[in-house]
mmCIF file of C-alpha atoms in Angstrom:
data_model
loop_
_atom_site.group_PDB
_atom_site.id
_atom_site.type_symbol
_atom_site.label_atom_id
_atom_site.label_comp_id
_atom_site.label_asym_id
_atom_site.label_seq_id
_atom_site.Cartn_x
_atom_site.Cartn_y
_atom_site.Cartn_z
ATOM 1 C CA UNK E 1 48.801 14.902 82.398
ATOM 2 C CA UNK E 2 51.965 13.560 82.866
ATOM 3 C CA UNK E 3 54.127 13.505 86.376
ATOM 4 C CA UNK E 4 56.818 15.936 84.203
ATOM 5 C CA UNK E 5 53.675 17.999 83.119
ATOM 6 C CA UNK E 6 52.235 17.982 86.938
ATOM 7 C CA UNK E 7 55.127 18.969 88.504
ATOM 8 C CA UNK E 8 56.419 21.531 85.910
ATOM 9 C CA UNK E 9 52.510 23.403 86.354
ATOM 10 C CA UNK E 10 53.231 23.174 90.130
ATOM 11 C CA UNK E 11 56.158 24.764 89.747
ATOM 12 C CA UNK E 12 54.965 27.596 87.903
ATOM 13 C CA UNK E 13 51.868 28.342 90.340
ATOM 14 C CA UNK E 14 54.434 28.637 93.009
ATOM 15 C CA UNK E 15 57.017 30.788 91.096
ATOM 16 C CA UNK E 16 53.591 33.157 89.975
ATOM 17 C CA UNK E 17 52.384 32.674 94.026
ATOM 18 C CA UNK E 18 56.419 33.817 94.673
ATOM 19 C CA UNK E 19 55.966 36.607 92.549
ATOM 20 C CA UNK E 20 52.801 37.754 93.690
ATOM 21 C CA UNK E 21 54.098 37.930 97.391
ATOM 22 C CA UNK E 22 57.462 39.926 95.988
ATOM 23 C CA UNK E 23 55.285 42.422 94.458
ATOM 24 C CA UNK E 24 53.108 42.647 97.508
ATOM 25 C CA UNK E 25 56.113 43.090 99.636
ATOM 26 C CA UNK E 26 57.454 45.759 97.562
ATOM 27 C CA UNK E 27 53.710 47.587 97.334
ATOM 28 C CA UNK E 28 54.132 47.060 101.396
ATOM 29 C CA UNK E 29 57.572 48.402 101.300
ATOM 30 C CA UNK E 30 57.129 51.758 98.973
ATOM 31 C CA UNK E 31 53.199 52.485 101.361
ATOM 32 C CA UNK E 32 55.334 52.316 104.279
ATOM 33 C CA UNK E 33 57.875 54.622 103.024
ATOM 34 C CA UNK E 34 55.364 57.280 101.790
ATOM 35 C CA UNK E 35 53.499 56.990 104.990
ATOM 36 C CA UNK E 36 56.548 57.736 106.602
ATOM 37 C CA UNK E 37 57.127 60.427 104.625
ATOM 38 C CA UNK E 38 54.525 62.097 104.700
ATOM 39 C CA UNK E 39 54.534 61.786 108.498
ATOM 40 C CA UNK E 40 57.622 63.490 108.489
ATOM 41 C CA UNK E 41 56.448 66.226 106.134
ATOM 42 C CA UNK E 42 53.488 66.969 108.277
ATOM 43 C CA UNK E 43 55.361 66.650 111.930
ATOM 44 C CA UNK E 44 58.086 69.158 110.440
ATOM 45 C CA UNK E 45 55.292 71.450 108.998
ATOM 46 C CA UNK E 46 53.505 71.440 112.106
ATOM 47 C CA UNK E 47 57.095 72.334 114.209
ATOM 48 C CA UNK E 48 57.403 75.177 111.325
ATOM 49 C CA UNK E 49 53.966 76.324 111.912
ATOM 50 C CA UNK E 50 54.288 76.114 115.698
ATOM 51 C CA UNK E 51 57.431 78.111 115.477
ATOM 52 C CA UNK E 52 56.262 80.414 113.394
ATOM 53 C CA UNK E 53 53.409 81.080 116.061
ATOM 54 C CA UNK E 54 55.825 81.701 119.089
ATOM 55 C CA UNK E 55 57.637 83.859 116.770
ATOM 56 C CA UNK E 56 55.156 85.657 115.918
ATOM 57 C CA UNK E 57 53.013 86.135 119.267
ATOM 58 C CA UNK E 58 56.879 86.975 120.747
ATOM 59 C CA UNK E 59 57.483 89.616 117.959
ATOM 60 C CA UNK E 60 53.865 90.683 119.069
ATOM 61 C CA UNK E 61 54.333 90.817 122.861
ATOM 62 C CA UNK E 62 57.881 92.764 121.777
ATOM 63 C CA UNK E 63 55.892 95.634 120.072
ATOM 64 C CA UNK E 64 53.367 95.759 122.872
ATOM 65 C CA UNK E 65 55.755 96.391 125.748
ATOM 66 C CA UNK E 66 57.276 98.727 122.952
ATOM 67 C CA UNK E 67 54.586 100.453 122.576
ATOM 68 C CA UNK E 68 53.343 100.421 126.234
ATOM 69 C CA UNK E 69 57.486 102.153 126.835
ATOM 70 C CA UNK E 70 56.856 104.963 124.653
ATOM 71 C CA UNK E 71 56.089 108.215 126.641
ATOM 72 C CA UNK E 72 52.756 108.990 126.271
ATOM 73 C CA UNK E 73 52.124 112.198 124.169
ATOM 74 C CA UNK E 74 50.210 115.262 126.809
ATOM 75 C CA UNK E 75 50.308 113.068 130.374
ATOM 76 C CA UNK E 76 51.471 115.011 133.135
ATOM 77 C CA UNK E 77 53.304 112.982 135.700
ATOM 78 C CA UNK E 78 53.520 114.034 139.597
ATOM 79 C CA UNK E 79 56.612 112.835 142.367
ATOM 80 C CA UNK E 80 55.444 110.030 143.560
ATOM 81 C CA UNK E 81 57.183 110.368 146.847
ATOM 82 C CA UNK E 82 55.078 113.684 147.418
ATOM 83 C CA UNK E 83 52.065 111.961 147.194
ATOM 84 C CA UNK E 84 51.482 111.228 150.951
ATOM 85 C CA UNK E 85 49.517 107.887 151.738
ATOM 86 C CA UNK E 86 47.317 108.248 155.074
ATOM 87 C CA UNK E 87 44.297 106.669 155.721
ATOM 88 C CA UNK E 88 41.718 109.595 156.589
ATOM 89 C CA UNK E 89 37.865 109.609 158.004
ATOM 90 C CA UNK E 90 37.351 113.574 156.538
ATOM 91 C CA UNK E 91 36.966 115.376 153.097
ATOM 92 C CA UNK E 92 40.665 115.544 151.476
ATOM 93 C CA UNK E 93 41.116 119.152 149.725
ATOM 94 C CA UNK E 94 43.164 117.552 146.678
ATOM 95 C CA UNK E 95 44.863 120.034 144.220
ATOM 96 C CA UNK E 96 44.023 118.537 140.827
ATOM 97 C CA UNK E 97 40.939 117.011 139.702
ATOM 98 C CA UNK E 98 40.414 114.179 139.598
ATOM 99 C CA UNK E 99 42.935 113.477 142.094
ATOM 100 C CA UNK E 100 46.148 112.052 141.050
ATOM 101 C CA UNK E 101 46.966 110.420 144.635
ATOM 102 C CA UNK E 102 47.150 111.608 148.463
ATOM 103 C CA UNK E 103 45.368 110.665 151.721
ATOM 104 C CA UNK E 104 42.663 108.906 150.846
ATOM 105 C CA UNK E 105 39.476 107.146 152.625
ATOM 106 C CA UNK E 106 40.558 103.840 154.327
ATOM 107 C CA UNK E 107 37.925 101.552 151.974
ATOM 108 C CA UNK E 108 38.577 101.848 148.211
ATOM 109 C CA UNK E 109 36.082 101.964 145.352
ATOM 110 C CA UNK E 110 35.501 98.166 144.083
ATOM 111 C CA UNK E 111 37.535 99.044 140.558
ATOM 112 C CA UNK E 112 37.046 95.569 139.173
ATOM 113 C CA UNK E 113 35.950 96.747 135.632
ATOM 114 C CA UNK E 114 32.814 98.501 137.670
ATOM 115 C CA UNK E 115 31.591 101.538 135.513
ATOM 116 C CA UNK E 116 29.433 103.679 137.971
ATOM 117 C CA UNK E 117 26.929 106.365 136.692
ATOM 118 C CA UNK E 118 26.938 108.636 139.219
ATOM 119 C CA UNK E 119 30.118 110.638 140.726
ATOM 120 C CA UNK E 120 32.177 108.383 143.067
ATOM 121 C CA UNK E 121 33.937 109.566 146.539
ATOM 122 C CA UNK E 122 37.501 111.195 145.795
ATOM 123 C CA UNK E 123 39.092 109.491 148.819
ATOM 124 C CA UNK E 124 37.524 106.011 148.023
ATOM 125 C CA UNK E 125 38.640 106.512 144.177
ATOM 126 C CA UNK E 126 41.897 107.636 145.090
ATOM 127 C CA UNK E 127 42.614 104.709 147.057
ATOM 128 C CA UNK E 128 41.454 102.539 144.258
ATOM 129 C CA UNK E 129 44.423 104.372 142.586
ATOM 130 C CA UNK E 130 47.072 103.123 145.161
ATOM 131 C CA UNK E 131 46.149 99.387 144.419
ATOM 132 C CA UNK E 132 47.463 99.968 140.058
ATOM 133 C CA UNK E 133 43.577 100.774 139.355
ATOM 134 C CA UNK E 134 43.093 103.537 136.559
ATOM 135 C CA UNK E 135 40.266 105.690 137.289
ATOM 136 C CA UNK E 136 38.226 106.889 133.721
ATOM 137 C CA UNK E 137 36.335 109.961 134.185
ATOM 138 C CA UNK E 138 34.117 111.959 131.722
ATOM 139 C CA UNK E 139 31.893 115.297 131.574
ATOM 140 C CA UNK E 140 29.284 116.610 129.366
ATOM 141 C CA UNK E 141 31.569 117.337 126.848
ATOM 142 C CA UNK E 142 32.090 113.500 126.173
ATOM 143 C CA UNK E 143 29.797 111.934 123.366
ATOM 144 C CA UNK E 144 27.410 108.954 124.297
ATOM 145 C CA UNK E 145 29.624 107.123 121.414
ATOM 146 C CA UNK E 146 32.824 107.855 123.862
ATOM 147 C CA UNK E 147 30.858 106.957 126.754
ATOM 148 C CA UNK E 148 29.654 103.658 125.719
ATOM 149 C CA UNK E 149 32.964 102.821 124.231
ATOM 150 C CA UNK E 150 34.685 103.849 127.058
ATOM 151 C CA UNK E 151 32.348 101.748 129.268
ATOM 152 C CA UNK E 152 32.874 98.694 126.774
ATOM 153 C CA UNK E 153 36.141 98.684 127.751
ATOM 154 C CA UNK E 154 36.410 99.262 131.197
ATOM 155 C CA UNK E 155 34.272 96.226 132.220
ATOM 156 C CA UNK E 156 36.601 93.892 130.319
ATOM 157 C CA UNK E 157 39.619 95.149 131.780
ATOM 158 C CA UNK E 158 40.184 94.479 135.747
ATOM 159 C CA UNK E 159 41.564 97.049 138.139
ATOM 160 C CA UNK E 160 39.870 99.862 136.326
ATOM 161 C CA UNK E 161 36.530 101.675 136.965
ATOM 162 C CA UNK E 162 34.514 104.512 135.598
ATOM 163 C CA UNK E 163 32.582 107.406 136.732
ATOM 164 C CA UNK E 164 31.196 110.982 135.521
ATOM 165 C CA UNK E 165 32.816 113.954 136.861
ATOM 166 C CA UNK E 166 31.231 117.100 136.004
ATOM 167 C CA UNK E 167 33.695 119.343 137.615
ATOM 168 C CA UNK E 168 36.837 118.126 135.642
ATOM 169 C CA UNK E 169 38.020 120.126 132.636
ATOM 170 C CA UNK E 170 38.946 118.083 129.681
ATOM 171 C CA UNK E 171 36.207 115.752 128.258
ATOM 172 C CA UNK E 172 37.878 112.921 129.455
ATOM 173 C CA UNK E 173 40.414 111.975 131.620
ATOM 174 C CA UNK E 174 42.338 108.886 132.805
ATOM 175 C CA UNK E 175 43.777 108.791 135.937
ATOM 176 C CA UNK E 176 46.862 106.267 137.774
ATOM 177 C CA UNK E 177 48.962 106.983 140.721
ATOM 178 C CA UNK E 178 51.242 110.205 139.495
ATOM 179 C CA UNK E 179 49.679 110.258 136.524
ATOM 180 C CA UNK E 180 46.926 111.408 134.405
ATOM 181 C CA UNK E 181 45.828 111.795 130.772
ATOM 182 C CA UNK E 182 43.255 114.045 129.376
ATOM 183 C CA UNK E 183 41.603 113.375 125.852
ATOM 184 C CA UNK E 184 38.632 114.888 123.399
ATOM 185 C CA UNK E 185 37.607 110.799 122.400
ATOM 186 C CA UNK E 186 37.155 107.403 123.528
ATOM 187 C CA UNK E 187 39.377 107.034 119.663
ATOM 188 C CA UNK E 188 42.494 108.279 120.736
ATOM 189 C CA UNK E 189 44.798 105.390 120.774
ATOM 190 C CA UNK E 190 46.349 107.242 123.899
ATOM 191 C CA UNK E 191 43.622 105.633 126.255
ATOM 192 C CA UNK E 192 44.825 101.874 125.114
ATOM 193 C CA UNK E 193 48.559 103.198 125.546
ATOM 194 C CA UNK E 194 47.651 104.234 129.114
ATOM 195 C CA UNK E 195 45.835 101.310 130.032
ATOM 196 C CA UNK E 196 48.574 99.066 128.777
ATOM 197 C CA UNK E 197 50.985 101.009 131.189
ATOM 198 C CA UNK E 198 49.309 102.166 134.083
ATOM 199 C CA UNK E 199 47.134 99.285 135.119
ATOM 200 C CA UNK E 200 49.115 97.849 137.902
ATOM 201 C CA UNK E 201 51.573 98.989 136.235
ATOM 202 C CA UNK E 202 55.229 100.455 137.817
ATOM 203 C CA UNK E 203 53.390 103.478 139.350
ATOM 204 C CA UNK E 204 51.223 101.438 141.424
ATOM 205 C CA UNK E 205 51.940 101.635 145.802
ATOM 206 C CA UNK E 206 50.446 98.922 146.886
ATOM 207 C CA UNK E 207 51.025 96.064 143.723
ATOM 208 C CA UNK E 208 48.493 93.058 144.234
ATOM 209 C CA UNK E 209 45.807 94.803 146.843
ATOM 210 C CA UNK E 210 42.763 94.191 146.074
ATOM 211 C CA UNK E 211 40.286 95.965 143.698
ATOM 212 C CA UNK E 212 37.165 93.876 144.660
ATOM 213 C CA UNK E 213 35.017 93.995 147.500
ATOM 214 C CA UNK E 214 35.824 97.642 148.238
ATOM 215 C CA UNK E 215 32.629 100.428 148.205
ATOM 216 C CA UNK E 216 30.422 99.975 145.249
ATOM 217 C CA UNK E 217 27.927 103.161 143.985
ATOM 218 C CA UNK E 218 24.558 103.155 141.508
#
């Protein structure tokens, strides 16, 4: 081959070696721009989505607290500032039953989810009532479905406890400071709409006191 011949072949390997780099730059170019991309279509779907969550679990909490604001249909409601607050040693001769508030034993009943099945102390219960607890009561007339429903929830929700009270009129009743609820089922959304309020909720004396480490019953 000649020197013409050799240096016209070198010159084409390195035109074809130029033109293999410019197409592997460009292939380098156009990956990096997709991968960019689609970066940027997953970081602004993620943002969307994560938006979209707030939103929602706001718009969520919104109809909550709405719901939790709505009067609640039968409660009867007492004056709070009637409802005197002494510590007592004796018996307390309350007017409604299950009591709604009043003197009340110095010790509460531990009301951290505890679902007794015996009757508990008034006095202790009562004061159970002062620290935002909500007292659930039930008679014969309740259903074992209603009870075990009832107990279900209870023990999942703190600053509540549960007891049978034979004596009381309506099947079952739920009891805050001021305020108490009576119901024929464990179904009626009513119970959920008083929880939601009532558990150290506005009504409540003494916000914060303890519910644990108080009396404790069978």
């Amino acid at each position: 081959m000649s020197k013409t011949s050799k240096k016209q072949a070198a010159a084409d390997r390195k035109a074809r070696i130029e033109a293999l780099r410019r197409a592997e730059r460009a292939r380098e170019r156009r990956n990096r721009v997709i991968t960019v991309t689609l970066s940027t279509v997953i970081v602004a779907g993620l943002v969307g989505w994560g938006a979209y969550a707030v939103h929602n679990a706001d718009r969520k909490d919104e109809q909550k607290a709405a719901e939790a604001a709505k009067p609640i249909s039968g409660e009867k409601v007492w004056d709070a500032k009637k409802l005197t607050r002494n510590h007592v040693q004796t018996k307390v001769d309350y007017p409604e039953n299950p009591p709604v508030g009043g003197d009340h034993a110095p010790v509460w009943m531990t009301c951290n989810g505890n679902v007794y099945t015996k009757a508990v102390p008034d006095e202790n219960a009562v004061h159970s009532l002062e620290h935002g607890a909500v007292w659930v009561t039930y008679n014969d007339k309740a259903t074992q479905t209603d009870r075990d429903t009832l107990a279900d929830k209870v023990s999942k929700t703190p600053y509540t406890l549960m007891s049978p009270d034979r004596t009381q009129s309506g099947a079952i009743t739920l009891t805050a400071w001021g305020h108490q609820l009576s119901v024929k089922t464990a179904a009626d959304p009513r119970v959920e709409q008083f929880l939601t309020e009532y558990v150290q909720g506005p009504q409540t004396p003494e916000p914060g006191a303890a519910c644990t480490n108080g009396l404790t019953a069978s």
